[in-house]
Amino acid sequence: SFTLFTSSSSSSSTMLLFAADPNESKCPVSGPLSNFGALWGSLGVVYILLKAVKRVLPIALEPFGAESALVLTPMQWGFYGLSCLFFAYAEGY
C-alpha cells in the first residue's frame, strides 16, 4: 500500500491510495488477470510496431532491389546512410 501523507497529530498514517498488489488481494483471479493484462498490453505494442515495420520496410529497401529503376550516386548513398543513422538516433535506438 502507498501512504500519501502522514497526519502529525496521530501515529497512524492516512491511507488515500492503495497499490494494486495481487499478493494483498483475496481474489483468486487477480494474479492471473494482472499477468494476462501485462501480456496483452506488451504484445499489443509489439504488434503495432511490427505492423509499422512491415509497411515501411519495402519502401526503405527499394534502392537495394536489382530490378529497381532507382539508381543512386555515391553522394546519394551517403545521404541515405546518414539519414538512416540520424533517424535511428532520433528514435532512440
Short mmCIF file of N, CA and C in Angstrom, two decimals:
data_model
loop_
_atom_site.label_atom_id
_atom_site.label_comp_id
_atom_site.label_asym_id
_atom_site.label_seq_id
_atom_site.Cartn_x
_atom_site.Cartn_y
_atom_site.Cartn_z
N SER A 1 0.83 -1.18 0.00
CA SER A 1 0.00 0.00 0.00
C SER A 1 0.87 1.25 0.00
N PHE A 2 0.32 2.34 -0.42
CA PHE A 2 1.05 3.59 -0.60
C PHE A 2 0.51 4.62 0.37
N THR A 3 1.39 5.23 1.14
CA THR A 3 1.00 6.27 2.08
C THR A 3 1.24 7.61 1.42
N LEU A 4 0.15 8.36 1.23
CA LEU A 4 0.28 9.65 0.58
C LEU A 4 0.80 10.70 1.53
N PHE A 5 0.26 10.77 2.75
CA PHE A 5 0.78 11.68 3.76
C PHE A 5 0.46 11.13 5.13
N THR A 6 1.20 11.58 6.10
CA THR A 6 1.03 11.13 7.48
C THR A 6 0.53 12.29 8.32
N SER A 7 -0.47 12.02 9.11
CA SER A 7 -1.01 13.06 9.99
C SER A 7 -0.04 13.26 11.15
N SER A 8 0.27 14.51 11.46
CA SER A 8 1.23 14.80 12.52
C SER A 8 0.62 14.62 13.92
N SER A 9 -0.71 14.69 14.02
CA SER A 9 -1.34 14.57 15.34
C SER A 9 -1.61 13.11 15.71
N SER A 10 -1.47 12.21 14.77
CA SER A 10 -1.75 10.81 15.03
C SER A 10 -0.54 9.96 14.66
N SER A 11 -0.43 8.83 15.30
CA SER A 11 0.69 7.95 14.98
C SER A 11 0.39 7.07 13.78
N SER A 12 -0.86 6.98 13.35
CA SER A 12 -1.18 6.17 12.18
C SER A 12 -1.19 7.05 10.93
N SER A 13 -0.85 6.44 9.81
CA SER A 13 -0.83 7.19 8.55
C SER A 13 -2.21 7.14 7.90
N THR A 14 -2.51 8.13 7.12
CA THR A 14 -3.77 8.19 6.41
C THR A 14 -3.57 7.57 5.05
N MET A 15 -4.31 6.51 4.76
CA MET A 15 -4.17 5.80 3.51
C MET A 15 -5.16 6.38 2.50
N LEU A 16 -4.66 7.01 1.46
CA LEU A 16 -5.52 7.58 0.45
C LEU A 16 -5.47 6.81 -0.86
N LEU A 17 -4.45 6.03 -1.05
CA LEU A 17 -4.28 5.33 -2.30
C LEU A 17 -3.70 3.95 -2.01
N PHE A 18 -4.25 2.94 -2.65
CA PHE A 18 -3.78 1.57 -2.44
C PHE A 18 -3.13 1.06 -3.71
N ALA A 19 -2.05 0.35 -3.56
CA ALA A 19 -1.35 -0.24 -4.71
C ALA A 19 -2.09 -1.48 -5.16
N ALA A 20 -1.97 -1.78 -6.43
CA ALA A 20 -2.61 -2.96 -7.00
C ALA A 20 -1.65 -4.14 -6.86
N ASP A 21 -1.53 -4.64 -5.67
CA ASP A 21 -0.63 -5.75 -5.40
C ASP A 21 -1.45 -7.04 -5.34
N PRO A 22 -1.24 -7.97 -6.27
CA PRO A 22 -2.02 -9.20 -6.26
C PRO A 22 -1.78 -10.05 -5.01
N ASN A 23 -0.65 -9.88 -4.33
CA ASN A 23 -0.39 -10.65 -3.12
C ASN A 23 -1.26 -10.20 -1.96
N GLU A 24 -1.70 -8.94 -1.97
CA GLU A 24 -2.55 -8.43 -0.91
C GLU A 24 -4.02 -8.70 -1.16
N SER A 25 -4.38 -9.05 -2.39
CA SER A 25 -5.77 -9.26 -2.74
C SER A 25 -6.22 -10.65 -2.29
N LYS A 26 -7.48 -10.75 -1.90
CA LYS A 26 -8.04 -12.04 -1.52
C LYS A 26 -8.74 -12.71 -2.71
N CYS A 27 -8.80 -12.01 -3.83
CA CYS A 27 -9.43 -12.55 -5.03
C CYS A 27 -8.49 -13.54 -5.71
N PRO A 28 -8.94 -14.76 -6.03
CA PRO A 28 -8.04 -15.76 -6.62
C PRO A 28 -7.68 -15.50 -8.07
N VAL A 29 -8.37 -14.62 -8.76
CA VAL A 29 -8.07 -14.38 -10.17
C VAL A 29 -7.28 -13.10 -10.42
N SER A 30 -7.03 -12.30 -9.38
CA SER A 30 -6.33 -11.03 -9.62
C SER A 30 -4.89 -11.24 -10.08
N GLY A 31 -4.22 -12.25 -9.62
CA GLY A 31 -2.85 -12.53 -10.08
C GLY A 31 -2.81 -12.93 -11.54
N PRO A 32 -3.57 -13.96 -11.96
CA PRO A 32 -3.58 -14.33 -13.38
C PRO A 32 -4.12 -13.22 -14.29
N LEU A 33 -5.10 -12.47 -13.81
CA LEU A 33 -5.63 -11.39 -14.64
C LEU A 33 -4.62 -10.27 -14.83
N SER A 34 -3.85 -9.96 -13.80
CA SER A 34 -2.83 -8.93 -13.96
C SER A 34 -1.73 -9.40 -14.91
N ASN A 35 -1.38 -10.68 -14.86
CA ASN A 35 -0.40 -11.22 -15.80
C ASN A 35 -0.94 -11.20 -17.22
N PHE A 36 -2.21 -11.55 -17.38
CA PHE A 36 -2.83 -11.53 -18.70
C PHE A 36 -2.87 -10.10 -19.24
N GLY A 37 -3.21 -9.14 -18.40
CA GLY A 37 -3.24 -7.75 -18.84
C GLY A 37 -1.88 -7.24 -19.26
N ALA A 38 -0.85 -7.61 -18.51
CA ALA A 38 0.51 -7.20 -18.87
C ALA A 38 0.93 -7.82 -20.20
N LEU A 39 0.62 -9.10 -20.39
CA LEU A 39 0.95 -9.79 -21.63
C LEU A 39 0.18 -9.19 -22.81
N TRP A 40 -1.10 -8.93 -22.60
CA TRP A 40 -1.94 -8.34 -23.65
C TRP A 40 -1.39 -6.97 -24.08
N GLY A 41 -1.04 -6.14 -23.12
CA GLY A 41 -0.51 -4.82 -23.44
C GLY A 41 0.83 -4.89 -24.13
N SER A 42 1.72 -5.76 -23.66
CA SER A 42 3.04 -5.89 -24.26
C SER A 42 2.95 -6.41 -25.69
N LEU A 43 2.14 -7.43 -25.90
CA LEU A 43 2.00 -7.98 -27.25
C LEU A 43 1.28 -7.00 -28.17
N GLY A 44 0.40 -6.19 -27.64
CA GLY A 44 -0.26 -5.17 -28.45
C GLY A 44 0.72 -4.14 -28.97
N VAL A 45 1.64 -3.70 -28.11
CA VAL A 45 2.65 -2.73 -28.53
C VAL A 45 3.59 -3.36 -29.57
N VAL A 46 4.00 -4.60 -29.34
CA VAL A 46 4.87 -5.30 -30.30
C VAL A 46 4.16 -5.44 -31.64
N TYR A 47 2.86 -5.76 -31.62
CA TYR A 47 2.10 -5.90 -32.86
C TYR A 47 2.05 -4.58 -33.63
N ILE A 48 1.79 -3.49 -32.93
CA ILE A 48 1.72 -2.19 -33.59
C ILE A 48 3.07 -1.83 -34.22
N LEU A 49 4.17 -2.08 -33.50
CA LEU A 49 5.49 -1.77 -34.04
C LEU A 49 5.84 -2.64 -35.24
N LEU A 50 5.52 -3.94 -35.16
CA LEU A 50 5.81 -4.83 -36.28
C LEU A 50 4.97 -4.50 -37.51
N LYS A 51 3.73 -4.07 -37.29
CA LYS A 51 2.87 -3.68 -38.41
C LYS A 51 3.45 -2.45 -39.11
N ALA A 52 3.99 -1.51 -38.34
CA ALA A 52 4.60 -0.32 -38.93
C ALA A 52 5.87 -0.68 -39.71
N VAL A 53 6.68 -1.57 -39.15
CA VAL A 53 7.91 -2.00 -39.84
C VAL A 53 7.55 -2.72 -41.14
N LYS A 54 6.50 -3.54 -41.11
CA LYS A 54 6.08 -4.28 -42.31
C LYS A 54 5.66 -3.32 -43.42
N ARG A 55 5.05 -2.20 -43.06
CA ARG A 55 4.60 -1.24 -44.06
C ARG A 55 5.75 -0.39 -44.60
N VAL A 56 6.74 -0.08 -43.77
CA VAL A 56 7.81 0.84 -44.17
C VAL A 56 8.99 0.10 -44.82
N LEU A 57 9.23 -1.13 -44.43
CA LEU A 57 10.42 -1.86 -44.90
C LEU A 57 10.51 -1.98 -46.42
N PRO A 58 9.44 -2.32 -47.14
CA PRO A 58 9.59 -2.38 -48.61
C PRO A 58 10.00 -1.05 -49.24
N ILE A 59 9.51 0.05 -48.69
CA ILE A 59 9.88 1.36 -49.23
C ILE A 59 11.34 1.66 -48.91
N ALA A 60 11.78 1.31 -47.71
CA ALA A 60 13.17 1.59 -47.31
C ALA A 60 14.16 0.73 -48.08
N LEU A 61 13.76 -0.48 -48.47
CA LEU A 61 14.66 -1.38 -49.20
C LEU A 61 14.58 -1.23 -50.71
N GLU A 62 13.75 -0.32 -51.19
CA GLU A 62 13.57 -0.12 -52.62
C GLU A 62 14.89 0.18 -53.36
N PRO A 63 15.79 1.00 -52.83
CA PRO A 63 17.04 1.26 -53.57
C PRO A 63 17.95 0.03 -53.70
N PHE A 64 17.74 -0.99 -52.89
CA PHE A 64 18.62 -2.16 -52.92
C PHE A 64 18.16 -3.23 -53.90
N GLY A 65 16.97 -3.09 -54.46
CA GLY A 65 16.44 -4.10 -55.38
C GLY A 65 17.18 -4.10 -56.71
N ALA A 66 17.40 -5.30 -57.25
CA ALA A 66 18.13 -5.42 -58.52
C ALA A 66 17.28 -4.89 -59.68
N GLU A 67 15.98 -5.05 -59.61
CA GLU A 67 15.10 -4.61 -60.69
C GLU A 67 14.63 -3.16 -60.50
N SER A 68 15.20 -2.49 -59.53
CA SER A 68 14.81 -1.13 -59.24
C SER A 68 15.30 -0.16 -60.32
N ALA A 69 14.42 0.74 -60.72
CA ALA A 69 14.80 1.77 -61.68
C ALA A 69 15.53 2.92 -61.00
N LEU A 70 15.59 2.85 -59.67
CA LEU A 70 16.22 3.89 -58.89
C LEU A 70 17.71 3.60 -58.75
N VAL A 71 18.54 4.40 -59.36
CA VAL A 71 19.99 4.25 -59.29
C VAL A 71 20.53 5.45 -58.52
N LEU A 72 21.23 5.18 -57.43
CA LEU A 72 21.74 6.27 -56.59
C LEU A 72 23.22 6.50 -56.87
N THR A 73 23.59 7.76 -56.83
CA THR A 73 25.01 8.12 -56.95
C THR A 73 25.67 7.88 -55.59
N PRO A 74 27.01 7.86 -55.54
CA PRO A 74 27.67 7.66 -54.25
C PRO A 74 27.30 8.72 -53.21
N MET A 75 27.11 9.97 -53.65
CA MET A 75 26.71 11.01 -52.70
C MET A 75 25.29 10.73 -52.17
N GLN A 76 24.39 10.27 -53.02
CA GLN A 76 23.04 9.94 -52.57
C GLN A 76 23.05 8.76 -51.62
N TRP A 77 23.93 7.77 -51.87
CA TRP A 77 24.06 6.65 -50.95
C TRP A 77 24.55 7.13 -49.58
N GLY A 78 25.47 8.08 -49.60
CA GLY A 78 25.96 8.65 -48.35
C GLY A 78 24.86 9.36 -47.57
N PHE A 79 24.07 10.17 -48.29
CA PHE A 79 22.95 10.84 -47.62
C PHE A 79 21.91 9.84 -47.13
N TYR A 80 21.70 8.78 -47.90
CA TYR A 80 20.76 7.73 -47.49
C TYR A 80 21.23 7.08 -46.18
N GLY A 81 22.51 6.76 -46.11
CA GLY A 81 23.06 6.15 -44.89
C GLY A 81 23.03 7.11 -43.71
N LEU A 82 23.38 8.38 -43.95
CA LEU A 82 23.35 9.37 -42.87
C LEU A 82 21.93 9.60 -42.36
N SER A 83 20.96 9.63 -43.25
CA SER A 83 19.58 9.83 -42.80
C SER A 83 19.10 8.63 -42.00
N CYS A 84 19.51 7.42 -42.41
CA CYS A 84 19.14 6.23 -41.62
C CYS A 84 19.75 6.29 -40.22
N LEU A 85 21.02 6.68 -40.14
CA LEU A 85 21.67 6.81 -38.83
C LEU A 85 21.02 7.89 -37.98
N PHE A 86 20.68 9.03 -38.61
CA PHE A 86 20.02 10.10 -37.87
C PHE A 86 18.67 9.66 -37.34
N PHE A 87 17.87 9.00 -38.19
CA PHE A 87 16.55 8.56 -37.73
C PHE A 87 16.67 7.51 -36.63
N ALA A 88 17.66 6.64 -36.73
CA ALA A 88 17.86 5.65 -35.66
C ALA A 88 18.24 6.34 -34.36
N TYR A 89 19.08 7.37 -34.42
CA TYR A 89 19.45 8.12 -33.22
C TYR A 89 18.25 8.89 -32.66
N ALA A 90 17.50 9.54 -33.55
CA ALA A 90 16.38 10.36 -33.11
C ALA A 90 15.27 9.50 -32.50
N GLU A 91 15.11 8.28 -32.99
CA GLU A 91 14.09 7.39 -32.44
C GLU A 91 14.55 6.68 -31.18
N GLY A 92 15.80 6.80 -30.85
CA GLY A 92 16.28 6.23 -29.58
C GLY A 92 16.86 4.84 -29.68
N TYR A 93 17.25 4.40 -30.87
CA TYR A 93 17.86 3.09 -30.99
C TYR A 93 19.32 3.20 -30.69
#
